[in-house]
Short mmCIF file of C-alpha atoms and ligand atoms in Angstrom, two decimals:
data_model
loop_
_atom_site.label_atom_id
_atom_site.label_comp_id
_atom_site.label_asym_id
_atom_site.label_seq_id
_atom_site.Cartn_x
_atom_site.Cartn_y
_atom_site.Cartn_z
CA UNK A 1 101.44 207.09 36.09
CA UNK A 2 102.35 205.25 39.30
CA UNK A 3 105.16 207.06 41.17
CA UNK A 4 107.69 204.21 41.10
CA UNK A 5 110.56 206.43 42.12
CA UNK A 6 108.99 207.50 45.41
CA UNK A 7 107.00 204.32 46.12
CA UNK A 8 109.78 201.75 45.76
CA UNK A 9 112.45 201.98 48.39
CA UNK A 10 115.37 199.59 48.12
CA UNK A 11 117.93 199.04 50.83
CA UNK A 12 121.37 198.18 49.50
CA UNK A 13 122.59 197.23 52.96
CA UNK A 14 119.82 194.69 53.61
CA UNK A 15 120.61 190.96 53.42
CA UNK A 16 117.81 190.38 50.93
CA UNK A 17 118.90 190.54 47.34
CA UNK A 18 117.96 193.81 45.51
CA UNK A 19 115.93 192.10 42.78
CA UNK A 20 113.89 190.24 45.43
CA UNK A 21 113.31 193.50 47.30
CA UNK A 22 112.00 194.96 44.05
CA UNK A 23 109.71 191.95 43.60
CA UNK A 24 108.42 192.31 47.18
CA UNK A 25 107.54 195.94 46.64
CA UNK A 26 105.83 195.45 43.31
CA UNK A 27 103.80 192.56 44.78
CA UNK A 28 102.87 194.76 47.75
CA UNK A 29 101.55 197.47 45.41
CA UNK A 30 99.65 194.90 43.32
CA UNK A 31 98.09 193.38 46.43
CA UNK A 32 97.11 196.79 47.76
CA UNK A 33 95.35 197.66 44.51
CA UNK A 34 97.70 200.53 43.74
CA UNK A 35 98.91 198.60 40.70
CA UNK A 36 95.64 197.05 39.47
CA UNK A 37 95.43 194.19 36.94
CA UNK A 38 96.35 195.21 33.36
CA UNK A 39 98.50 198.15 34.52
CA UNK A 40 101.41 198.61 32.15
CA UNK A 41 104.74 198.46 33.96
CA UNK A 42 107.62 200.71 32.89
CA UNK A 43 110.27 199.24 30.60
CA UNK A 44 113.30 197.75 32.32
CA UNK A 45 115.60 200.58 31.23
CA UNK A 46 113.24 203.29 32.50
CA UNK A 47 112.64 201.61 35.86
CA UNK A 48 116.36 200.92 36.31
CA UNK A 49 117.04 204.56 35.61
CA UNK A 50 114.31 205.78 37.99
CA UNK A 51 115.50 203.57 40.83
CA UNK A 52 119.19 204.01 40.09
CA UNK A 53 119.82 200.26 39.85
CA UNK A 54 121.30 198.02 37.20
CA UNK A 55 118.93 197.05 34.38
CA UNK A 56 119.77 193.37 34.97
CA UNK A 57 118.28 193.71 38.47
CA UNK A 58 114.96 194.87 36.99
CA UNK A 59 115.05 192.09 34.38
CA UNK A 60 115.65 189.51 37.13
CA UNK A 61 112.77 190.96 39.20
CA UNK A 62 110.38 190.94 36.22
CA UNK A 63 111.39 187.33 35.39
CA UNK A 64 110.67 186.31 38.98
CA UNK A 65 107.30 188.12 38.99
CA UNK A 66 106.35 186.47 35.69
CA UNK A 67 107.32 183.06 37.12
CA UNK A 68 105.14 183.72 40.17
CA UNK A 69 102.22 184.89 37.98
CA UNK A 70 102.03 188.47 39.23
CA UNK A 71 102.87 190.07 35.88
CA UNK A 72 102.85 189.01 32.23
CA UNK A 73 104.59 190.01 29.04
CA UNK A 74 102.42 190.62 26.02
CA UNK A 75 104.43 190.20 22.78
CA UNK A 76 105.40 193.53 21.23
CA UNK A 77 103.21 195.45 23.71
CA UNK A 78 105.14 195.41 26.99
CA UNK A 79 104.87 194.11 30.54
CA UNK A 80 101.59 194.28 32.48
CA UNK A 81 100.17 193.36 35.86
CA UNK A 82 98.48 190.00 35.25
CA UNK A 83 94.95 190.67 33.95
CA UNK A 84 93.64 187.52 35.62
CA UNK A 85 94.38 188.74 39.18
CA UNK A 86 91.33 189.74 41.26
CA UNK A 87 90.67 193.47 41.40
CA UNK A 88 91.30 195.15 44.75
CA UNK A 89 89.77 198.56 45.28
CA UNK A 90 92.58 200.87 46.42
CA UNK A 91 90.03 203.14 48.09
CA UNK A 92 89.34 200.29 50.54
CA UNK A 93 92.93 200.00 51.35
CA UNK A 94 93.89 202.08 54.29
CA UNK A 95 97.25 200.57 55.12
CA UNK A 96 97.13 200.91 58.89
CA UNK A 97 93.56 199.70 59.31
CA UNK A 98 93.85 196.87 56.89
CA UNK A 99 96.98 195.66 58.62
CA UNK A 100 95.17 195.61 61.91
CA UNK A 101 92.17 193.84 60.46
CA UNK A 102 94.09 191.08 58.77
CA UNK A 103 96.56 190.41 61.54
CA UNK A 104 94.46 190.67 64.66
CA UNK A 105 90.84 189.81 63.91
CA UNK A 106 89.67 186.65 62.17
CA UNK A 107 86.66 186.69 59.89
CA UNK A 108 85.58 183.24 61.09
CA UNK A 109 84.43 181.95 64.42
CA UNK A 110 86.42 179.62 66.65
CA UNK A 111 86.37 178.59 70.28
CA UNK A 112 88.55 180.62 72.58
CA UNK A 113 90.17 179.09 75.65
CA UNK A 114 90.51 181.94 78.14
CA UNK A 115 91.92 179.45 80.64
CA UNK A 116 94.93 178.73 78.53
CA UNK A 117 95.96 182.32 78.25
CA UNK A 118 98.91 182.41 80.55
CA UNK A 119 102.47 182.52 79.56
CA UNK A 120 105.54 182.80 81.72
CA UNK A 121 107.65 183.74 78.74
CA UNK A 122 108.61 187.38 78.63
CA UNK A 123 108.85 188.99 75.21
CA UNK A 124 110.69 191.96 76.55
CA UNK A 125 114.37 191.34 75.91
CA UNK A 126 115.84 194.18 77.97
CA UNK A 127 118.61 192.85 80.22
CA UNK A 128 117.23 191.48 83.45
CA UNK A 129 117.33 188.46 85.69
CA UNK A 130 114.39 186.11 85.37
CA UNK A 131 113.24 183.82 88.14
CA UNK A 132 111.44 181.00 86.42
CA UNK A 133 109.25 178.13 87.50
CA UNK A 134 112.08 175.63 87.76
CA UNK A 135 113.71 175.47 84.35
CA UNK A 136 117.11 173.96 83.70
CA UNK A 137 120.01 176.20 82.66
CA UNK A 138 119.98 175.80 78.89
CA UNK A 139 123.43 177.42 78.78
CA UNK A 140 124.81 174.16 80.19
CA UNK A 141 123.35 172.01 77.40
CA UNK A 142 125.98 169.74 75.78
CA UNK A 143 125.69 171.56 72.46
CA UNK A 144 129.06 170.38 71.18
CA UNK A 145 128.34 166.62 71.57
CA UNK A 146 124.77 167.08 70.42
CA UNK A 147 125.50 169.01 67.26
CA UNK A 148 128.49 166.82 66.34
CA UNK A 149 126.46 163.64 66.71
CA UNK A 150 123.45 165.14 64.93
CA UNK A 151 125.62 166.28 62.01
CA UNK A 152 127.38 162.92 61.73
CA UNK A 153 124.08 161.05 61.67
CA UNK A 154 122.48 163.41 59.17
CA UNK A 155 125.49 163.19 56.80
CA UNK A 156 125.64 159.40 56.55
CA UNK A 157 123.93 158.11 53.43
CA UNK A 158 122.73 154.97 55.23
CA UNK A 159 120.77 157.25 57.56
CA UNK A 160 118.84 158.87 54.75
CA UNK A 161 115.69 156.99 55.72
CA UNK A 162 115.62 159.12 58.89
CA UNK A 163 114.46 161.98 56.68
CA UNK A 164 111.50 160.02 55.34
CA UNK A 165 108.18 159.33 57.08
CA UNK A 166 108.87 156.94 59.92
CA UNK A 167 107.19 155.20 62.82
CA UNK A 168 104.71 157.11 64.98
CA UNK A 169 106.11 155.18 67.95
CA UNK A 170 109.42 156.99 67.50
CA UNK A 171 112.88 155.97 66.38
CA UNK A 172 113.40 152.27 67.02
CA UNK A 173 116.98 152.67 68.15
CA UNK A 174 116.01 155.27 70.77
CA UNK A 175 113.14 153.13 71.97
CA UNK A 176 115.50 150.18 72.42
CA UNK A 177 118.09 152.29 74.26
CA UNK A 178 115.42 153.81 76.47
CA UNK A 179 113.94 150.45 77.39
CA UNK A 180 117.35 149.40 78.67
CA UNK A 181 118.17 152.77 80.23
CA UNK A 182 114.83 153.12 82.05
CA UNK A 183 114.81 149.50 83.24
CA UNK A 184 118.31 149.99 84.63
CA UNK A 185 117.94 153.46 86.14
CA UNK A 186 114.31 153.48 87.28
CA UNK A 187 113.61 149.86 88.08
CA UNK A 188 110.98 149.62 85.34
CA UNK A 189 110.20 146.32 83.72
CA UNK A 190 109.23 147.32 80.20
CA UNK A 191 109.78 146.09 76.67
CA UNK A 192 109.62 147.82 73.29
CA UNK A 193 105.84 147.39 73.26
CA UNK A 194 105.50 149.71 76.23
CA UNK A 195 107.18 152.85 74.94
CA UNK A 196 106.22 155.71 72.67
CA UNK A 197 108.57 158.63 72.03
CA UNK A 198 106.92 162.04 72.42
CA UNK A 199 108.06 165.62 71.92
CA UNK A 200 108.34 166.13 75.66
CA UNK A 201 106.40 165.32 78.82
CA UNK A 202 103.58 167.67 77.89
CA UNK A 203 102.75 165.65 74.79
CA UNK A 204 102.60 162.56 76.99
CA UNK A 205 100.14 164.27 79.34
CA UNK A 206 98.06 165.40 76.37
CA UNK A 207 97.95 161.99 74.67
CA UNK A 208 97.11 160.22 77.92
CA UNK A 209 94.29 162.68 78.66
CA UNK A 210 92.78 162.44 75.20
CA UNK A 211 92.67 158.66 75.46
CA UNK A 212 91.54 158.41 79.07
CA UNK A 213 88.82 160.95 79.46
CA UNK A 214 85.32 161.23 78.14
CA UNK A 215 83.01 164.10 79.08
CA UNK A 216 82.76 164.52 82.87
CA UNK A 217 85.12 161.68 83.79
CA UNK A 218 86.80 162.53 87.06
CA UNK A 219 90.52 163.12 87.28
CA UNK A 220 91.99 163.64 90.74
CA UNK A 221 94.83 166.09 91.30
CA UNK A 222 96.56 167.61 94.31
CA UNK A 223 95.43 170.90 95.70
CA UNK A 224 97.45 172.65 94.43
CA UNK A 225 98.74 171.13 91.19
CA UNK A 226 100.69 171.78 87.98
CA UNK A 227 98.15 173.99 86.30
CA UNK A 228 99.03 173.08 82.72
CA UNK A 229 98.12 169.47 83.51
CA UNK A 230 94.75 170.61 84.88
CA UNK A 231 94.10 172.56 81.68
CA UNK A 232 95.05 169.54 79.59
CA UNK A 233 92.61 167.31 81.49
CA UNK A 234 89.79 169.84 81.25
CA UNK A 235 90.44 170.27 77.55
CA UNK A 236 89.92 166.51 77.17
CA UNK A 237 86.54 166.83 78.90
CA UNK A 238 87.53 165.64 82.40
CA UNK A 239 86.19 167.13 85.60
CA UNK A 240 88.84 167.88 88.18
CA UNK A 241 88.53 166.71 91.81
CA UNK A 242 91.09 167.96 94.32
CA UNK A 243 92.67 166.21 97.25
CA UNK A 244 95.00 167.85 99.77
CA UNK A 245 98.79 167.84 99.54
CA UNK A 246 101.00 167.94 102.65
CA UNK A 247 104.66 167.37 103.41
CA UNK A 248 104.42 163.75 102.24
CA UNK A 249 102.78 164.57 98.92
CA UNK A 250 99.17 163.99 97.93
CA UNK A 251 96.97 162.60 100.67
CA UNK A 252 96.12 159.04 99.64
CA UNK A 253 93.61 158.63 102.49
CA UNK A 254 91.66 161.46 100.89
CA UNK A 255 91.92 159.57 97.59
CA UNK A 256 90.51 156.47 99.23
CA UNK A 257 87.62 158.45 100.71
CA UNK A 258 86.93 159.99 97.30
CA UNK A 259 86.98 156.58 95.56
CA UNK A 260 84.33 155.32 97.97
CA UNK A 261 81.98 158.07 96.81
CA UNK A 262 82.95 158.78 93.21
CA UNK A 263 84.27 156.81 90.27
CA UNK A 264 87.72 158.27 89.60
CA UNK A 265 89.08 157.61 86.13
CA UNK A 266 92.62 158.68 86.93
CA UNK A 267 94.88 160.48 89.36
CA UNK A 268 97.76 162.71 88.27
CA UNK A 269 100.87 162.66 90.43
CA UNK A 270 104.25 164.33 90.26
CA UNK A 271 105.47 161.79 92.77
CA UNK A 272 109.15 162.61 92.86
CA UNK A 273 108.75 166.32 93.51
CA UNK A 274 105.19 167.48 93.72
CA UNK A 275 104.52 170.42 91.43
CA UNK A 276 104.38 173.09 92.76
CA UNK A 277 105.32 172.38 96.39
CA UNK A 278 108.37 170.15 95.60
CA UNK A 279 107.67 167.49 98.30
CA UNK A 280 108.32 163.81 97.59
CA UNK A 281 105.47 161.31 97.80
CA UNK A 282 106.31 159.03 100.76
CA UNK A 283 106.95 155.31 100.26
CA UNK A 284 103.90 154.43 102.31
CA UNK A 285 101.61 156.59 100.20
CA UNK A 286 103.11 155.21 97.00
CA UNK A 287 102.20 151.69 98.02
CA UNK A 288 98.78 152.83 99.20
CA UNK A 289 98.08 154.56 95.91
CA UNK A 290 99.06 151.52 93.84
CA UNK A 291 96.84 149.34 95.99
CA UNK A 292 93.92 151.79 95.56
CA UNK A 293 94.47 151.92 91.79
CA UNK A 294 94.16 148.15 91.62
CA UNK A 295 91.15 148.05 93.93
CA UNK A 296 89.19 150.85 92.23
CA UNK A 297 90.53 150.43 88.71
CA UNK A 298 91.80 153.94 88.05
CA UNK A 299 94.88 155.00 86.11
CA UNK A 300 97.85 156.71 87.75
CA UNK A 301 99.34 159.33 85.45
CA UNK A 302 102.83 159.60 86.89
CA UNK A 303 104.59 162.69 85.56
CA UNK A 304 108.24 162.17 86.48
CA UNK A 305 109.36 165.42 84.84
CA UNK A 306 112.50 165.93 86.95
CA UNK A 307 113.45 162.41 88.03
CA UNK A 308 117.18 162.96 87.75
CA UNK A 309 117.41 165.88 90.12
CA UNK A 310 117.47 164.54 93.63
CA UNK A 311 120.21 165.91 95.86
CA UNK A 312 120.16 164.29 99.31
CA UNK A 313 119.96 160.67 98.28
CA UNK A 314 119.48 158.53 95.17
CA UNK A 315 116.32 159.31 93.21
CA UNK A 316 113.26 157.51 94.55
CA UNK A 317 112.05 154.82 92.16
CA UNK A 318 108.83 155.76 90.41
CA UNK A 319 105.44 154.19 91.12
CA UNK A 320 105.78 152.66 87.65
CA UNK A 321 108.57 150.43 88.97
CA UNK A 322 106.04 148.69 91.27
CA UNK A 323 103.17 148.57 88.84
CA UNK A 324 102.29 144.90 88.63
CA UNK A 325 98.76 145.28 87.32
CA UNK A 326 99.06 147.80 84.48
CA UNK A 327 97.67 150.86 86.31
CA UNK A 328 100.48 153.36 85.71
CA UNK A 329 101.03 155.64 82.73
CA UNK A 330 104.58 156.90 83.18
CA UNK A 331 105.70 160.15 81.58
CA UNK A 332 109.18 161.63 81.38
CA UNK A 333 111.70 163.22 79.07
CA UNK A 334 114.97 164.97 78.42
CA UNK A 335 113.82 168.57 78.37
CA UNK A 336 114.90 169.22 81.96
CA UNK A 337 118.17 167.32 81.68
CA UNK A 338 119.35 168.89 78.45
CA UNK A 339 117.27 171.96 77.57
CA UNK A 340 113.59 172.81 77.16
CA UNK A 341 114.02 173.11 73.41
CA UNK A 342 115.20 169.48 73.15
CA UNK A 343 111.71 168.14 72.62
CA UNK A 344 112.16 164.47 73.40
CA UNK A 345 110.14 162.61 75.98
CA UNK A 346 108.45 159.26 76.43
CA UNK A 347 105.18 157.70 77.40
CA UNK A 348 105.35 154.29 79.10
CA UNK A 349 102.23 152.19 79.55
CA UNK A 350 100.70 148.78 78.81
CA UNK A 351 100.89 147.84 75.11
CA UNK A 352 97.22 148.39 74.28
CA UNK A 353 97.42 151.97 75.56
CA UNK A 354 100.69 152.68 73.74
CA UNK A 355 99.21 151.44 70.46
CA UNK A 356 96.28 153.82 70.81
CA UNK A 357 98.56 156.68 71.86
CA UNK A 358 100.62 156.10 68.75
CA UNK A 359 97.49 156.35 66.58
CA UNK A 360 96.47 159.51 68.41
CA UNK A 361 99.93 161.00 67.98
CA UNK A 362 99.66 160.57 64.22
CA UNK A 363 96.81 163.06 63.99
CA UNK A 364 98.50 165.83 65.94
CA UNK A 365 102.16 165.41 65.03
CA UNK A 366 102.84 162.72 62.46
CA UNK A 367 106.12 161.75 64.06
CA UNK A 368 109.07 163.16 65.96
CA UNK A 369 112.40 164.44 64.71
CA UNK A 370 113.98 161.12 63.76
CA UNK A 371 117.50 162.51 63.42
CA UNK A 372 117.29 164.07 66.87
CA UNK A 373 115.87 160.85 68.31
CA UNK A 374 118.67 158.83 66.74
CA UNK A 375 121.14 161.40 68.11
CA UNK A 376 119.73 160.89 71.57
CA UNK A 377 120.03 157.13 71.19
CA UNK A 378 123.72 157.49 70.36
CA UNK A 379 124.33 159.91 73.22
CA UNK A 380 122.77 157.42 75.64
CA UNK A 381 124.82 154.59 74.16
CA UNK A 382 128.04 156.60 74.48
CA UNK A 383 127.20 157.52 78.09
CA UNK A 384 127.09 161.27 77.25
CA UNK A 385 123.62 161.80 78.69
CA UNK A 386 124.57 160.03 81.91
CA UNK A 387 127.77 162.11 82.21
CA UNK A 388 125.90 165.32 81.52
CA UNK A 389 123.24 164.41 84.09
CA UNK A 390 125.86 163.91 86.81
CA UNK A 391 127.55 167.16 85.85
CA UNK A 392 124.40 169.30 86.02
CA UNK A 393 123.20 167.53 89.15
CA UNK A 394 126.32 168.78 90.97
CA UNK A 395 125.92 172.29 89.59
CA UNK A 396 122.21 172.49 90.47
CA UNK A 397 122.87 171.16 93.95
CA UNK A 398 125.41 173.89 94.61
CA UNK A 399 123.02 176.50 93.17
CA UNK A 400 120.21 175.21 95.38
CA UNK A 401 122.50 175.39 98.43
CA UNK A 402 123.68 178.91 97.63
CA UNK A 403 120.21 180.23 96.80
CA UNK A 404 118.62 178.71 99.90
CA UNK A 405 121.40 179.72 102.29
CA UNK A 406 121.36 183.35 101.07
CA UNK A 407 117.58 183.50 101.19
CA UNK A 408 117.61 182.15 104.74
CA UNK A 409 120.50 184.31 105.92
CA UNK A 410 119.34 187.61 104.49
CA UNK A 411 115.60 187.42 103.94
CA UNK A 412 114.13 185.11 106.57
CA UNK A 413 111.93 187.92 107.91
CA UNK A 414 110.10 187.90 104.62
CA UNK A 415 110.33 184.43 103.12
CA UNK A 416 109.87 180.95 104.52
CA UNK A 417 110.70 177.71 102.76
CA UNK A 418 111.96 174.15 103.16
CA UNK A 419 115.16 173.38 101.32
CA UNK A 420 113.88 171.12 98.49
CA UNK A 421 115.38 167.62 98.39
CA UNK A 422 115.26 167.72 94.63
CA UNK A 423 113.94 169.49 91.58
CA UNK A 424 114.89 172.86 90.17
CA UNK A 425 112.78 175.24 92.27
CA UNK A 426 112.08 176.27 95.85
CA UNK A 427 108.53 176.68 97.14
CA UNK A 428 108.76 180.06 98.83
CA UNK A 429 106.10 181.46 101.16
CA UNK A 430 105.92 185.21 101.60
CA UNK A 431 105.13 186.46 105.10
CA UNK A 432 101.38 187.07 105.21
CA UNK A 433 101.92 190.74 106.01
CA UNK A 434 103.09 191.21 102.44
CA UNK A 435 101.71 190.68 99.01
CA UNK A 436 103.38 189.12 95.95
CA UNK A 437 101.94 191.82 93.68
CA UNK A 438 104.07 194.38 95.52
CA UNK A 439 107.13 192.17 95.46
CA UNK A 440 106.73 191.40 91.75
CA UNK A 441 106.19 195.06 90.81
CA UNK A 442 109.09 196.39 92.89
CA UNK A 443 111.41 193.62 91.70
CA UNK A 444 110.41 194.38 88.09
CA UNK A 445 111.44 198.02 88.46
CA UNK A 446 114.87 196.76 89.60
CA UNK A 447 115.17 194.45 86.59
CA UNK A 448 114.35 191.24 88.43
CA UNK A 449 111.47 189.44 86.77
CA UNK A 450 109.58 187.29 89.23
CA UNK A 451 106.80 185.21 87.82
CA UNK A 452 104.06 187.82 87.20
CA UNK A 453 101.42 185.08 87.06
CA UNK A 454 102.15 183.92 90.59
CA UNK A 455 98.42 183.50 91.18
CA UNK A 456 98.40 180.37 89.08
CA UNK A 457 99.95 178.58 92.06
CA UNK A 458 96.75 179.17 93.95
CA UNK A 459 93.85 178.72 91.54
CA UNK A 460 91.57 177.53 94.36
CA UNK A 461 92.34 180.47 96.61
CA UNK A 462 94.00 178.54 99.43
CA UNK A 463 95.85 181.76 100.28
CA UNK A 464 99.12 179.96 100.93
CA UNK A 465 100.97 183.04 99.62
CA UNK A 466 103.66 180.85 98.03
CA UNK A 467 105.30 180.67 94.64
CA UNK A 468 107.96 178.56 92.97
CA UNK A 469 111.35 180.20 92.53
CA UNK A 470 113.61 178.40 90.09
CA UNK A 471 117.25 178.44 91.16
CA UNK A 472 118.78 176.07 88.60
CA UNK A 473 118.83 178.45 85.66
CA UNK A 474 120.76 181.12 87.60
CA UNK A 475 124.53 181.03 87.88
CA UNK A 476 126.31 182.07 91.06
CA UNK A 477 126.61 185.71 90.06
CA UNK A 478 122.94 185.88 89.11
CA UNK A 479 121.94 184.29 92.42
CA UNK A 480 123.88 186.95 94.35
CA UNK A 481 122.34 189.72 92.23
CA UNK A 482 118.87 188.23 92.78
CA UNK A 483 119.31 188.23 96.55
CA UNK A 484 120.64 191.81 96.57
CA UNK A 485 117.63 192.98 94.55
CA UNK A 486 115.23 191.04 96.77
CA UNK A 487 116.80 192.74 99.82
CA UNK A 488 116.14 196.12 98.24
CA UNK A 489 112.58 195.10 97.34
CA UNK A 490 111.83 193.85 100.85
CA UNK A 491 113.25 196.99 102.44
CA UNK A 492 110.59 198.96 100.54
CA UNK A 493 107.64 196.75 101.49
C1 PLP B 501 105.25 169.10 86.23
C2 PLP B 501 105.62 169.29 84.79
N1 PLP B 501 105.21 168.40 83.89
C3 PLP B 501 105.49 168.53 82.59
C4 PLP B 501 106.22 169.62 82.13
C5 PLP B 501 106.45 169.76 80.67
O1 PLP B 501 107.72 169.31 80.34
P1 PLP B 501 108.23 169.19 78.83
O2 PLP B 501 108.97 170.43 78.55
O3 PLP B 501 109.08 167.97 78.84
O4 PLP B 501 107.03 169.03 77.95
C6 PLP B 501 106.67 170.57 83.04
C7 PLP B 501 107.42 171.73 82.57
O5 PLP B 501 107.88 172.55 83.29
C8 PLP B 501 106.35 170.41 84.42
O6 PLP B 501 106.75 171.31 85.31
#
């Protein structure tokens, strides 16, 4: 007889209903082979008595298990584990090993991507300060306006179609609002045909790469570049060619020299604030690049991921605003303005490319969150996004100023940097006498998490000894704490 009393442990304080806990445990024992098919289960009174629970709880659990097909009632004979279930040999079932086998090792082959195995997200939730790559402060997100608008839209019966399958191009209302908004704020000259809503800039980069590149097509990127974009291009089959980056952004003369020798399919630029070094592509180079794109027929993938954050002067208009010949694929979104989890972005390009991108999108993510997209459209219409952008711009500017002035004042023997004109991070160079591994390890022991994968900023071994330090996600108190910890770290180097 199976030892129900000792094998079934119910927790009266748990949120899960008692009868469902009982179901879970019986299913677990059936799956493990400890209760094989055709095993007679105890009567409801007996089991209730053994487990010290109400008989109705056992009846409810048995009803549920019958409905799910785990057990069956045979008239005037009792309740049994379903005889049709496959037999599992309990001798094979060593709980620990089997758990490891099923959760960690697949029994089928698949291609691994060792390149993609970096993550800057820490799963350790002990209290600490994290210096990120240049993320916004999600604590500032306009949750109140967002959730109120989202709820209002979702509740209205005439919006019910937003819950059905919709257009792969994205919510029409948002596309219309964005056409107007982007034409007004970024000097673009687009119509509805030129815009596809994505889940964020990364989806735009992915879609563009999948459409642009065939095996061994060349994509040109700065040395050094936003590594995730490089991975996305390589994944699409492209071969990466590097050109230098200096204090005016990517070197367009080097691009011209490269075009004379090699057929470049595309160049990827983060023109407003080069990732990772934060410099802005100069006006002269912008014009040069557009002229080269026309002459050599390559695409410019312009990733304008942090357009809104420019502190010294108005944001510089994107290359896309001067694209008269259909060379630019423009990518942007709201994840930096509102919060990384707000997965709404856009891809702007000539109509033929947008149509293909929309077909491609269908096979990876049928469509976006239509209610969220409609919410965004209303927030733009009401001016909430614009108000929020001005608000966070002021906050981030004062955080940049505080972070940079403290770093300069207290740690200039160790770190060098230019105050960034925009963006959410500083490109910080550690004095060559020291090593980031030491800094990262010592900071970690003082509960300051610096990006442990700092090497990704130098995949080609340029030995610039620099990393990005995000300031925007830290409030004033956290910035002071960060600097105090860094002082302690540096004193130990
Ligand atoms: C240069 C660059 N492009 C694209 C992205 C991805 O942005 P999103 O979260 O909108 O997909 C990031 C994210 O940090 C980025 O730094």
